[in-house]
Structure formats: C-alpha cells, structure tokens
C-alpha cells in the first residue's frame, strides 16, 4: 500500500455524537479513523443539544434505543471520568382540549417507562409552580428523566476511541470518495488521502451530500433548524428544583439551568445544512406561548443559539449498509434523539458493520433492524 495513503479497516465521517460513538465501538476490534471537516469535534448539532434523556420521547424505535442506552449512561466504562446523568424530571402537559392525545401517548410509552404517570392540572402545578393549571387538561410526569453532560459523554467516546488505537483527524472535510479494488479511497480537503474497506457516513446534516459523493442515493435527510434561548429565572423560585416543562404539541419547552431557564419554541424549520442561527420571530412566538401557559413574563433574552435536527420521513435513524454501494454504511438521521440513543445505537451499528447479531437488550425492547435500514419504506407519519 502507498505510504502516502494510510490504511484502516473503517473510516468514520463525522465527529458528532453519532460518529464518535460508533467509532468507539468499532475500535474494539477494528482499526478506525474518524475524520471531521471542522477544526473541532461536535461543532454543530451535538454541541448545541438541550442535553436531556427522556424515555417517553420519540417513536417506538427511539424509545427502544433510549431505554437500552440508560445502563451505559448511568454506569459508563473507565474512559468516562465523571457521571453523565443527573436528575431532571419531565412534566409534559396537554393544553385545553388535548387531554385525549396525552392519554393516548401514555398508553404507548407506559410499557418501557413504567414510572411515568398521568397527573391532574393541580398536581402538575404543585410540581411546577410556574404552570397555570387552568390552561391545561392533563399532564404526564416522568420522574426518571435525566440531564446529560453532553461534553463529558462526547469526550469519553473520543478518549475511548484513542485508547483503542483509533485516529482522529479534524479540519479534514471529505472532498472525494472512490471505491477502488475493494477499498474506499477517501480524499480530504487538507490533501490527505486515506484508505479503508468500509466507510461509515455519520456526517449529520451533511450525510446525504456525503452519500451522493460516494455514489449512493439520498435517503431524504431534511435538516430542521431549532432555536434555543435563555431567560432569567423569576425571583423567589428555586429554578433548579423545577422539572423540564414541555407542551405535547411542542409549542415550547423549558429547562432550568441554574439561575436561568433554557427555552425553546421547539421550531423545526426546513433548511439546507449550515451553521444554524436563531430565529428572532420564533423566539417572540415562544415567549407569547410561554406567557399564556405559565407565569413567566420575561421579554429580555439573555442569549440565544440554534442547531440542526436532521430527520428522514419516518423520523427514525438510518443505520445500515447501503443497498447498492459496497462498503458504504449509513449512520444518520438521529434528529433530536442522538444524545439519548447514542450508546445503544452505536452498539447496534457496530454489530451491523461486523455482521453480528443485534444486541439482545435492544431487541427485547422491540427494536427491529428492518426499521433502521437505508432502503426501508418510510411512512411520513408515525406515532410519537
């Protein structure tokens, strides 16, 4: 092999949580190189996450992967030098006239999240004094939801990858992907050329573009911008004792952050992949919605930012080998669930790369590999 073309078993494209987690798992028995276009890892979506672990969130596949990730996140191996989870209960509410929808949601999630319970508006306001009970029909309390230390989680995967002999290359945007003699030849913008038998496409919002460069068909990934902003917590309220508060119709959600409250309009604005910026109109809309349902009347935003949540039509990750391009493996479309599902999804993805059986704990929770495959039929509506 040409000394100017380093060789690996696997090249993983993308340094967000999807890329570093599957690279870590594969490095246990493969030579792996992770390549990232930015100068730092986790620059886009991963670094802008709201950092929540919610077992009632998402469709059946997402909930299976989330619950299967809990053990790892609760008791990570030695590459993690701090705890990853801290308590932060979740209170989801149904606005007036929407109680039946919340009851239907509860019937779907109760099996995998048995500690979740339906509570009255009055009890909800006891748990979250900011809430106006007369504005809601019903609430769902999830006492076991958690906050995730995203930076520590991501860095642990990076340390683990390196300790297993994996290489990490930043400022190495992929500009060329060519299959030649059973190997991928991967050219980066910095002029480096690397070779591997398998390429894992974990490029987040840019995954379809990477796929096209490799000669694969697009999977229909749609980046959606989400805005987040911070306001001051009201005087006389111990904000840190509050649960995360979320409208089941996603007009907004709130999460305490010390002396501040993280807010989002839960917007999903279709966009091209880019360095996302917050939407001032969405912030104004969220402040109005927050004022209608809670006692918060803030009009001053202390800071704001935005990230991209990238989904395919059925809002389920795309994980598996491409149907037509040899040695090209998709690991994309995690949307807003990448942090909470990463531990299980990386194990599942690594097993599929190796040709091994999918981890039993994920299957026992109802995960079906066919629901992850790139060529699957995708329904545009799913129960969530």
mmCIF file of C-alpha atoms in Angstrom:
data_model
loop_
_atom_site.group_PDB
_atom_site.id
_atom_site.type_symbol
_atom_site.label_atom_id
_atom_site.label_comp_id
_atom_site.label_asym_id
_atom_site.label_seq_id
_atom_site.Cartn_x
_atom_site.Cartn_y
_atom_site.Cartn_z
ATOM 1 C CA UNK A 1 0.000 0.000 0.000
ATOM 2 C CA UNK A 2 1.187 3.505 -0.808
ATOM 3 C CA UNK A 3 2.786 5.028 2.303
ATOM 4 C CA UNK A 4 1.061 8.312 1.432
ATOM 5 C CA UNK A 5 -2.349 6.656 1.834
ATOM 6 C CA UNK A 6 -2.862 5.470 5.415
ATOM 7 C CA UNK A 7 -4.973 2.320 5.579
ATOM 8 C CA UNK A 8 -7.736 1.461 8.073
ATOM 9 C CA UNK A 9 -10.486 -1.089 8.433
ATOM 10 C CA UNK A 10 -13.066 1.672 8.858
ATOM 11 C CA UNK A 11 -13.181 5.410 8.206
ATOM 12 C CA UNK A 12 -15.971 7.219 10.065
ATOM 13 C CA UNK A 13 -17.012 10.564 8.585
ATOM 14 C CA UNK A 14 -18.369 12.996 11.181
ATOM 15 C CA UNK A 15 -17.211 13.939 14.671
ATOM 16 C CA UNK A 16 -20.564 14.472 16.380
ATOM 17 C CA UNK A 17 -22.045 12.052 18.874
ATOM 18 C CA UNK A 18 -23.106 9.571 16.170
ATOM 19 C CA UNK A 19 -19.623 9.395 14.691
ATOM 20 C CA UNK A 20 -17.577 9.213 17.880
ATOM 21 C CA UNK A 21 -19.857 6.617 19.488
ATOM 22 C CA UNK A 22 -19.862 4.140 16.589
ATOM 23 C CA UNK A 23 -16.139 4.748 16.026
ATOM 24 C CA UNK A 24 -15.513 3.894 19.692
ATOM 25 C CA UNK A 25 -17.492 0.663 19.435
ATOM 26 C CA UNK A 26 -15.819 -0.411 16.198
ATOM 27 C CA UNK A 27 -12.328 0.358 17.511
ATOM 28 C CA UNK A 28 -12.637 -2.536 19.956
ATOM 29 C CA UNK A 29 -11.627 -4.894 17.131
ATOM 30 C CA UNK A 30 -11.022 -2.728 14.054
ATOM 31 C CA UNK A 31 -8.549 -0.054 13.021
ATOM 32 C CA UNK A 32 -10.599 3.135 12.814
ATOM 33 C CA UNK A 33 -10.016 6.698 11.673
ATOM 34 C CA UNK A 34 -12.565 9.422 12.442
ATOM 35 C CA UNK A 35 -12.499 12.399 10.069
ATOM 36 C CA UNK A 36 -14.222 15.715 10.763
ATOM 37 C CA UNK A 37 -14.493 18.760 8.492
ATOM 38 C CA UNK A 38 -14.485 21.331 11.300
ATOM 39 C CA UNK A 39 -11.465 22.295 13.371
ATOM 40 C CA UNK A 40 -13.186 20.951 16.494
ATOM 41 C CA UNK A 41 -15.394 17.929 17.020
ATOM 42 C CA UNK A 42 -19.104 18.297 17.863
ATOM 43 C CA UNK A 43 -19.199 21.839 16.477
ATOM 44 C CA UNK A 44 -22.754 21.699 15.101
ATOM 45 C CA UNK A 45 -25.730 19.734 16.487
ATOM 46 C CA UNK A 46 -24.061 17.765 19.284
ATOM 47 C CA UNK A 47 -22.504 20.850 20.843
ATOM 48 C CA UNK A 48 -25.859 22.677 20.856
ATOM 49 C CA UNK A 49 -28.057 19.984 22.378
ATOM 50 C CA UNK A 50 -30.580 20.647 25.157
ATOM 51 C CA UNK A 51 -28.966 17.617 26.848
ATOM 52 C CA UNK A 52 -31.990 15.640 28.022
ATOM 53 C CA UNK A 53 -32.580 11.907 28.464
ATOM 54 C CA UNK A 54 -36.320 11.309 28.017
ATOM 55 C CA UNK A 55 -37.608 7.757 27.794
ATOM 56 C CA UNK A 56 -41.100 8.874 26.707
ATOM 57 C CA UNK A 57 -39.762 10.874 23.760
ATOM 58 C CA UNK A 58 -39.971 9.719 20.149
ATOM 59 C CA UNK A 59 -41.469 6.762 18.322
ATOM 60 C CA UNK A 60 -41.227 3.080 19.295
ATOM 61 C CA UNK A 61 -37.763 2.625 17.783
ATOM 62 C CA UNK A 62 -36.416 5.733 19.513
ATOM 63 C CA UNK A 63 -37.818 4.668 22.873
ATOM 64 C CA UNK A 64 -36.302 1.192 22.497
ATOM 65 C CA UNK A 65 -32.869 2.696 21.777
ATOM 66 C CA UNK A 66 -33.211 5.265 24.566
ATOM 67 C CA UNK A 67 -34.126 2.770 27.263
ATOM 68 C CA UNK A 68 -31.382 0.433 26.031
ATOM 69 C CA UNK A 69 -28.877 3.296 26.435
ATOM 70 C CA UNK A 70 -29.702 4.048 30.055
ATOM 71 C CA UNK A 71 -27.435 1.454 31.661
ATOM 72 C CA UNK A 72 -24.389 2.700 29.745
ATOM 73 C CA UNK A 73 -25.115 6.344 30.555
ATOM 74 C CA UNK A 74 -25.784 5.557 34.213
ATOM 75 C CA UNK A 75 -22.622 3.482 34.668
ATOM 76 C CA UNK A 76 -20.163 4.249 31.847
ATOM 77 C CA UNK A 77 -16.864 2.343 31.495
ATOM 78 C CA UNK A 78 -13.485 3.668 32.525
ATOM 79 C CA UNK A 79 -12.968 6.114 29.661
ATOM 80 C CA UNK A 80 -15.503 8.417 31.325
ATOM 81 C CA UNK A 81 -14.130 10.255 34.341
ATOM 82 C CA UNK A 82 -17.365 11.823 35.630
ATOM 83 C CA UNK A 83 -21.033 10.984 35.953
ATOM 84 C CA UNK A 84 -23.005 11.548 32.776
ATOM 85 C CA UNK A 85 -26.551 11.753 34.123
ATOM 86 C CA UNK A 86 -28.119 13.962 36.776
ATOM 87 C CA UNK A 87 -31.783 14.025 37.869
ATOM 88 C CA UNK A 88 -34.181 16.297 35.992
ATOM 89 C CA UNK A 89 -37.783 15.101 35.929
ATOM 90 C CA UNK A 90 -40.011 15.848 32.962
ATOM 91 C CA UNK A 91 -43.519 17.281 33.044
ATOM 92 C CA UNK A 92 -45.384 17.180 29.739
ATOM 93 C CA UNK A 93 -48.750 18.888 29.559
ATOM 94 C CA UNK A 94 -51.747 18.890 27.256
ATOM 95 C CA UNK A 95 -53.393 22.236 26.582
ATOM 96 C CA UNK A 96 -57.151 22.579 26.939
ATOM 97 C CA UNK A 97 -58.898 20.126 24.630
ATOM 98 C CA UNK A 98 -55.794 17.972 24.148
ATOM 99 C CA UNK A 99 -56.088 15.603 27.107
ATOM 100 C CA UNK A 100 -57.140 12.635 24.963
ATOM 101 C CA UNK A 101 -53.944 12.971 22.932
ATOM 102 C CA UNK A 102 -51.835 12.804 26.076
ATOM 103 C CA UNK A 103 -53.746 9.772 27.338
ATOM 104 C CA UNK A 104 -53.105 8.013 24.030
ATOM 105 C CA UNK A 105 -49.413 8.872 24.270
ATOM 106 C CA UNK A 106 -49.282 7.481 27.812
ATOM 107 C CA UNK A 107 -50.755 4.177 26.654
ATOM 108 C CA UNK A 108 -47.873 3.833 24.157
ATOM 109 C CA UNK A 109 -44.993 4.728 26.471
ATOM 110 C CA UNK A 110 -46.001 3.116 29.773
ATOM 111 C CA UNK A 111 -44.528 -0.328 28.963
ATOM 112 C CA UNK A 112 -40.933 0.901 28.511
ATOM 113 C CA UNK A 113 -41.323 3.729 31.049
ATOM 114 C CA UNK A 114 -43.364 2.258 33.899
ATOM 115 C CA UNK A 115 -42.608 5.120 36.312
ATOM 116 C CA UNK A 116 -44.386 7.651 34.063
ATOM 117 C CA UNK A 117 -47.825 8.665 35.349
ATOM 118 C CA UNK A 118 -50.752 10.843 34.351
ATOM 119 C CA UNK A 119 -51.475 13.623 36.841
ATOM 120 C CA UNK A 120 -54.079 16.357 37.244
ATOM 121 C CA UNK A 121 -53.508 20.026 36.397
ATOM 122 C CA UNK A 122 -53.430 20.879 40.109
ATOM 123 C CA UNK A 123 -50.788 18.230 40.838
ATOM 124 C CA UNK A 124 -48.822 19.416 37.821
ATOM 125 C CA UNK A 125 -48.802 22.969 39.188
ATOM 126 C CA UNK A 126 -47.552 21.627 42.522
ATOM 127 C CA UNK A 127 -44.592 20.046 40.750
ATOM 128 C CA UNK A 128 -44.014 23.129 38.598
ATOM 129 C CA UNK A 129 -45.336 26.310 40.265
ATOM 130 C CA UNK A 130 -44.731 28.236 37.034
ATOM 131 C CA UNK A 131 -47.572 26.369 35.340
ATOM 132 C CA UNK A 132 -51.087 27.813 35.109
ATOM 133 C CA UNK A 133 -53.317 24.781 35.885
ATOM 134 C CA UNK A 134 -56.423 26.364 34.365
ATOM 135 C CA UNK A 135 -54.676 26.358 30.971
ATOM 136 C CA UNK A 136 -54.198 22.594 30.739
ATOM 137 C CA UNK A 137 -56.271 19.404 30.610
ATOM 138 C CA UNK A 138 -53.792 16.858 31.872
ATOM 139 C CA UNK A 139 -50.079 16.237 32.471
ATOM 140 C CA UNK A 140 -47.656 13.345 32.210
ATOM 141 C CA UNK A 141 -44.939 13.169 34.849
ATOM 142 C CA UNK A 142 -41.727 11.266 34.116
ATOM 143 C CA UNK A 143 -39.699 11.228 37.357
ATOM 144 C CA UNK A 144 -36.844 9.188 35.894
ATOM 145 C CA UNK A 145 -35.881 11.541 33.082
ATOM 146 C CA UNK A 146 -32.379 12.978 33.341
ATOM 147 C CA UNK A 147 -29.988 15.651 32.169
ATOM 148 C CA UNK A 148 -26.948 14.524 30.203
ATOM 149 C CA UNK A 149 -23.466 16.007 30.421
ATOM 150 C CA UNK A 150 -23.057 16.066 26.651
ATOM 151 C CA UNK A 151 -19.475 17.328 26.672
ATOM 152 C CA UNK A 152 -18.356 14.608 29.095
ATOM 153 C CA UNK A 153 -20.230 11.958 27.118
ATOM 154 C CA UNK A 154 -18.705 13.014 23.808
ATOM 155 C CA UNK A 155 -15.192 13.399 25.205
ATOM 156 C CA UNK A 156 -15.378 9.956 26.824
ATOM 157 C CA UNK A 157 -16.095 8.401 23.445
ATOM 158 C CA UNK A 158 -13.145 10.303 21.957
ATOM 159 C CA UNK A 159 -10.801 9.172 24.762
ATOM 160 C CA UNK A 160 -12.038 5.613 24.416
ATOM 161 C CA UNK A 161 -11.540 5.675 20.653
ATOM 162 C CA UNK A 162 -7.978 6.904 21.024
ATOM 163 C CA UNK A 163 -7.176 4.447 23.804
ATOM 164 C CA UNK A 164 -8.275 1.653 21.494
ATOM 165 C CA UNK A 165 -5.836 2.859 18.846
ATOM 166 C CA UNK A 166 -8.278 4.918 16.810
ATOM 167 C CA UNK A 167 -7.128 8.026 14.935
ATOM 168 C CA UNK A 168 -8.944 11.380 14.882
ATOM 169 C CA UNK A 169 -8.419 13.928 12.104
ATOM 170 C CA UNK A 170 -10.039 17.376 12.301
ATOM 171 C CA UNK A 171 -10.123 20.041 9.556
ATOM 172 C CA UNK A 172 -10.408 17.090 7.185
ATOM 173 C CA UNK A 173 -13.576 17.627 5.199
ATOM 174 C CA UNK A 174 -14.094 14.834 2.693
ATOM 175 C CA UNK A 175 -13.843 16.054 -0.908
ATOM 176 C CA UNK A 176 -13.520 12.703 -2.662
ATOM 177 C CA UNK A 177 -14.870 9.160 -2.149
ATOM 178 C CA UNK A 178 -13.922 6.472 -4.631
ATOM 179 C CA UNK A 179 -14.294 2.691 -4.438
ATOM 180 C CA UNK A 180 -11.251 1.015 -5.962
ATOM 181 C CA UNK A 181 -10.155 -2.632 -5.763
ATOM 182 C CA UNK A 182 -12.450 -3.348 -2.818
ATOM 183 C CA UNK A 183 -11.245 -0.321 -0.843
ATOM 184 C CA UNK A 184 -12.506 3.198 -0.313
ATOM 185 C CA UNK A 185 -10.111 5.977 -1.238
ATOM 186 C CA UNK A 186 -11.085 8.978 0.883
ATOM 187 C CA UNK A 187 -9.595 12.348 -0.030
ATOM 188 C CA UNK A 188 -9.741 15.222 2.459
ATOM 189 C CA UNK A 189 -9.599 18.951 1.857
ATOM 190 C CA UNK A 190 -6.187 19.156 3.516
ATOM 191 C CA UNK A 191 -4.742 16.902 0.797
ATOM 192 C CA UNK A 192 -4.570 13.725 2.886
ATOM 193 C CA UNK A 193 -5.757 10.525 1.225
ATOM 194 C CA UNK A 194 -6.826 7.592 3.393
ATOM 195 C CA UNK A 195 -8.000 4.088 2.501
ATOM 196 C CA UNK A 196 -10.442 1.745 4.218
ATOM 197 C CA UNK A 197 -12.595 -1.242 3.327
ATOM 198 C CA UNK A 198 -15.658 0.357 4.979
ATOM 199 C CA UNK A 199 -16.809 3.974 5.235
ATOM 200 C CA UNK A 200 -19.352 4.935 7.917
ATOM 201 C CA UNK A 201 -21.335 8.023 6.989
ATOM 202 C CA UNK A 202 -22.090 9.826 10.265
ATOM 203 C CA UNK A 203 -21.972 13.324 8.784
ATOM 204 C CA UNK A 204 -25.169 14.609 10.408
ATOM 205 C CA UNK A 205 -26.994 17.216 8.326
ATOM 206 C CA UNK A 206 -24.437 16.680 5.540
ATOM 207 C CA UNK A 207 -24.909 12.882 5.349
ATOM 208 C CA UNK A 208 -26.918 12.930 2.107
ATOM 209 C CA UNK A 209 -24.214 15.023 0.446
ATOM 210 C CA UNK A 210 -21.555 12.560 1.584
ATOM 211 C CA UNK A 211 -23.695 9.695 0.321
ATOM 212 C CA UNK A 212 -24.029 11.270 -3.110
ATOM 213 C CA UNK A 213 -20.278 11.779 -3.254
ATOM 214 C CA UNK A 214 -19.892 8.038 -2.687
ATOM 215 C CA UNK A 215 -22.384 7.243 -5.456
ATOM 216 C CA UNK A 216 -25.262 6.335 -3.120
ATOM 217 C CA UNK A 217 -28.836 7.551 -3.459
ATOM 218 C CA UNK A 218 -30.030 10.157 -0.982
ATOM 219 C CA UNK A 219 -32.040 8.835 1.970
ATOM 220 C CA UNK A 220 -34.119 12.028 2.103
ATOM 221 C CA UNK A 221 -32.473 13.661 5.083
ATOM 222 C CA UNK A 222 -34.039 17.019 5.985
ATOM 223 C CA UNK A 223 -32.173 19.357 8.353
ATOM 224 C CA UNK A 224 -34.556 21.312 10.599
ATOM 225 C CA UNK A 225 -33.433 24.403 12.481
ATOM 226 C CA UNK A 226 -34.256 24.606 16.187
ATOM 227 C CA UNK A 227 -33.868 27.801 18.208
ATOM 228 C CA UNK A 228 -32.893 27.941 21.880
ATOM 229 C CA UNK A 229 -32.661 30.946 24.172
ATOM 230 C CA UNK A 230 -32.046 31.749 27.825
ATOM 231 C CA UNK A 231 -34.051 33.949 30.175
ATOM 232 C CA UNK A 232 -33.549 34.801 33.852
ATOM 233 C CA UNK A 233 -35.376 32.680 36.391
ATOM 234 C CA UNK A 234 -38.019 34.656 38.324
ATOM 235 C CA UNK A 235 -37.252 35.888 41.816
ATOM 236 C CA UNK A 236 -38.472 33.692 44.635
ATOM 237 C CA UNK A 237 -38.401 30.491 42.577
ATOM 238 C CA UNK A 238 -35.823 27.755 43.082
ATOM 239 C CA UNK A 239 -35.481 27.131 39.371
ATOM 240 C CA UNK A 240 -33.055 24.266 39.816
ATOM 241 C CA UNK A 241 -35.755 22.280 41.637
ATOM 242 C CA UNK A 242 -38.193 22.555 38.731
ATOM 243 C CA UNK A 243 -38.796 19.805 36.179
ATOM 244 C CA UNK A 244 -38.339 20.259 32.474
ATOM 245 C CA UNK A 245 -41.692 21.508 31.185
ATOM 246 C CA UNK A 246 -42.902 20.622 27.695
ATOM 247 C CA UNK A 247 -46.071 21.072 25.672
ATOM 248 C CA UNK A 248 -47.015 17.777 23.980
ATOM 249 C CA UNK A 249 -47.846 19.805 20.873
ATOM 250 C CA UNK A 250 -44.354 21.309 21.085
ATOM 251 C CA UNK A 251 -45.247 24.977 21.121
ATOM 252 C CA UNK A 252 -42.369 25.339 23.600
ATOM 253 C CA UNK A 253 -40.326 23.641 26.291
ATOM 254 C CA UNK A 254 -38.436 24.963 29.328
ATOM 255 C CA UNK A 255 -35.476 23.532 31.235
ATOM 256 C CA UNK A 256 -33.922 25.075 34.375
ATOM 257 C CA UNK A 257 -30.257 25.998 34.058
ATOM 258 C CA UNK A 258 -29.133 27.321 37.446
ATOM 259 C CA UNK A 259 -30.270 30.945 37.739
ATOM 260 C CA UNK A 260 -31.553 30.872 34.176
ATOM 261 C CA UNK A 261 -34.187 28.965 32.224
ATOM 262 C CA UNK A 262 -33.425 27.420 28.856
ATOM 263 C CA UNK A 263 -36.356 27.908 26.483
ATOM 264 C CA UNK A 264 -37.174 26.739 23.001
ATOM 265 C CA UNK A 265 -40.089 27.282 20.635
ATOM 266 C CA UNK A 266 -39.449 23.677 19.534
ATOM 267 C CA UNK A 267 -39.348 25.028 15.990
ATOM 268 C CA UNK A 268 -38.495 22.762 13.077
ATOM 269 C CA UNK A 269 -37.777 24.991 10.102
ATOM 270 C CA UNK A 270 -36.583 23.111 6.990
ATOM 271 C CA UNK A 271 -33.213 24.389 5.827
ATOM 272 C CA UNK A 272 -30.073 23.433 3.985
ATOM 273 C CA UNK A 273 -27.120 22.212 6.097
ATOM 274 C CA UNK A 274 -25.409 25.271 7.556
ATOM 275 C CA UNK A 275 -24.102 26.852 10.755
ATOM 276 C CA UNK A 276 -27.570 27.478 12.206
ATOM 277 C CA UNK A 277 -28.611 30.828 13.666
ATOM 278 C CA UNK A 278 -31.581 31.516 15.994
ATOM 279 C CA UNK A 279 -34.864 32.818 14.614
ATOM 280 C CA UNK A 280 -36.000 36.006 16.361
ATOM 281 C CA UNK A 281 -39.607 35.555 15.239
ATOM 282 C CA UNK A 282 -39.693 32.067 16.738
ATOM 283 C CA UNK A 283 -38.307 33.453 19.992
ATOM 284 C CA UNK A 284 -41.102 36.041 20.095
ATOM 285 C CA UNK A 285 -43.710 33.362 19.375
ATOM 286 C CA UNK A 286 -42.326 31.156 22.129
ATOM 287 C CA UNK A 287 -42.371 33.990 24.664
ATOM 288 C CA UNK A 288 -46.060 34.536 23.899
ATOM 289 C CA UNK A 289 -46.857 30.822 24.268
ATOM 290 C CA UNK A 290 -44.853 30.598 27.489
ATOM 291 C CA UNK A 291 -46.711 33.614 28.896
ATOM 292 C CA UNK A 292 -50.078 32.044 28.125
ATOM 293 C CA UNK A 293 -49.394 28.757 29.933
ATOM 294 C CA UNK A 294 -47.018 29.832 32.707
ATOM 295 C CA UNK A 295 -46.447 32.793 34.978
ATOM 296 C CA UNK A 296 -43.212 33.658 33.180
ATOM 297 C CA UNK A 297 -43.451 37.094 31.609
ATOM 298 C CA UNK A 298 -39.840 37.607 30.547
ATOM 299 C CA UNK A 299 -39.208 39.756 27.498
ATOM 300 C CA UNK A 300 -35.437 40.029 27.795
ATOM 301 C CA UNK A 301 -33.453 37.201 26.230
ATOM 302 C CA UNK A 302 -30.004 36.783 27.752
ATOM 303 C CA UNK A 303 -28.551 34.645 24.966
ATOM 304 C CA UNK A 304 -29.710 32.525 22.043
ATOM 305 C CA UNK A 305 -28.411 29.961 19.583
ATOM 306 C CA UNK A 306 -29.685 27.316 17.169
ATOM 307 C CA UNK A 307 -28.884 23.820 15.988
ATOM 308 C CA UNK A 308 -29.962 21.406 13.263
ATOM 309 C CA UNK A 309 -32.089 18.321 13.832
ATOM 310 C CA UNK A 310 -31.898 16.102 10.751
ATOM 311 C CA UNK A 311 -34.664 13.580 10.066
ATOM 312 C CA UNK A 312 -35.820 11.299 7.288
ATOM 313 C CA UNK A 313 -39.542 10.984 6.592
ATOM 314 C CA UNK A 314 -40.353 8.496 9.359
ATOM 315 C CA UNK A 315 -38.167 10.293 11.928
ATOM 316 C CA UNK A 316 -36.166 7.131 12.647
ATOM 317 C CA UNK A 317 -32.367 6.853 12.255
ATOM 318 C CA UNK A 318 -30.885 5.366 9.092
ATOM 319 C CA UNK A 319 -28.337 2.751 10.162
ATOM 320 C CA UNK A 320 -27.055 0.030 7.879
ATOM 321 C CA UNK A 321 -25.142 -0.772 4.712
ATOM 322 C CA UNK A 322 -26.265 0.943 1.534
ATOM 323 C CA UNK A 323 -28.252 -1.300 -0.805
ATOM 324 C CA UNK A 324 -26.214 -0.516 -3.902
ATOM 325 C CA UNK A 325 -22.811 0.859 -2.861
ATOM 326 C CA UNK A 326 -20.411 -1.725 -1.493
ATOM 327 C CA UNK A 327 -18.845 -0.995 1.891
ATOM 328 C CA UNK A 328 -20.798 2.225 2.477
ATOM 329 C CA UNK A 329 -22.585 2.289 5.840
ATOM 330 C CA UNK A 330 -25.142 4.900 6.901
ATOM 331 C CA UNK A 331 -25.362 6.192 10.475
ATOM 332 C CA UNK A 332 -27.539 9.276 10.109
ATOM 333 C CA UNK A 333 -30.931 10.835 10.808
ATOM 334 C CA UNK A 334 -30.811 10.781 14.607
ATOM 335 C CA UNK A 335 -32.772 14.047 14.681
ATOM 336 C CA UNK A 336 -33.265 15.301 18.226
ATOM 337 C CA UNK A 337 -32.582 11.905 19.772
ATOM 338 C CA UNK A 338 -28.866 11.454 19.114
ATOM 339 C CA UNK A 339 -27.627 12.043 22.642
ATOM 340 C CA UNK A 340 -30.122 9.836 24.432
ATOM 341 C CA UNK A 341 -29.883 6.953 21.946
ATOM 342 C CA UNK A 342 -26.164 7.036 21.133
ATOM 343 C CA UNK A 343 -24.967 4.276 23.458
ATOM 344 C CA UNK A 344 -27.377 1.638 22.152
ATOM 345 C CA UNK A 345 -27.382 2.874 18.564
ATOM 346 C CA UNK A 346 -23.579 2.675 18.420
ATOM 347 C CA UNK A 347 -23.668 -0.925 19.646
ATOM 348 C CA UNK A 348 -26.369 -1.776 17.117
ATOM 349 C CA UNK A 349 -24.483 -0.047 14.306
ATOM 350 C CA UNK A 350 -21.192 -1.708 15.157
ATOM 351 C CA UNK A 351 -22.881 -5.117 15.215
ATOM 352 C CA UNK A 352 -24.332 -4.487 11.746
ATOM 353 C CA UNK A 353 -20.926 -3.399 10.401
ATOM 354 C CA UNK A 354 -19.391 -6.619 11.734
ATOM 355 C CA UNK A 355 -22.266 -8.793 10.542
ATOM 356 C CA UNK A 356 -23.047 -9.818 14.123
ATOM 357 C CA UNK A 357 -26.407 -10.234 15.836
ATOM 358 C CA UNK A 358 -28.029 -7.070 17.138
ATOM 359 C CA UNK A 359 -27.661 -6.655 20.940
ATOM 360 C CA UNK A 360 -30.334 -8.643 22.755
ATOM 361 C CA UNK A 361 -31.300 -5.845 25.146
ATOM 362 C CA UNK A 362 -32.335 -3.646 22.218
ATOM 363 C CA UNK A 363 -34.311 -6.439 20.535
ATOM 364 C CA UNK A 364 -36.102 -7.243 23.787
ATOM 365 C CA UNK A 365 -37.308 -3.642 23.884
ATOM 366 C CA UNK A 366 -38.884 -4.021 20.464
ATOM 367 C CA UNK A 367 -36.115 -2.798 18.153
ATOM 368 C CA UNK A 368 -36.392 -4.185 14.623
ATOM 369 C CA UNK A 369 -33.337 -3.866 12.404
ATOM 370 C CA UNK A 370 -35.570 -3.530 9.345
ATOM 371 C CA UNK A 371 -36.832 -0.216 10.760
ATOM 372 C CA UNK A 372 -33.284 1.214 10.569
ATOM 373 C CA UNK A 373 -32.222 0.039 7.109
ATOM 374 C CA UNK A 374 -31.464 2.673 4.418
ATOM 375 C CA UNK A 375 -33.739 1.090 1.816
ATOM 376 C CA UNK A 376 -36.791 0.651 4.047
ATOM 377 C CA UNK A 377 -40.205 2.009 3.074
ATOM 378 C CA UNK A 378 -40.747 5.190 5.082
ATOM 379 C CA UNK A 379 -44.113 6.318 6.353
ATOM 380 C CA UNK A 380 -44.364 10.069 6.674
ATOM 381 C CA UNK A 381 -46.413 9.870 9.866
ATOM 382 C CA UNK A 382 -45.644 7.799 12.930
ATOM 383 C CA UNK A 383 -46.986 7.605 16.425
ATOM 384 C CA UNK A 384 -44.793 9.657 18.742
#
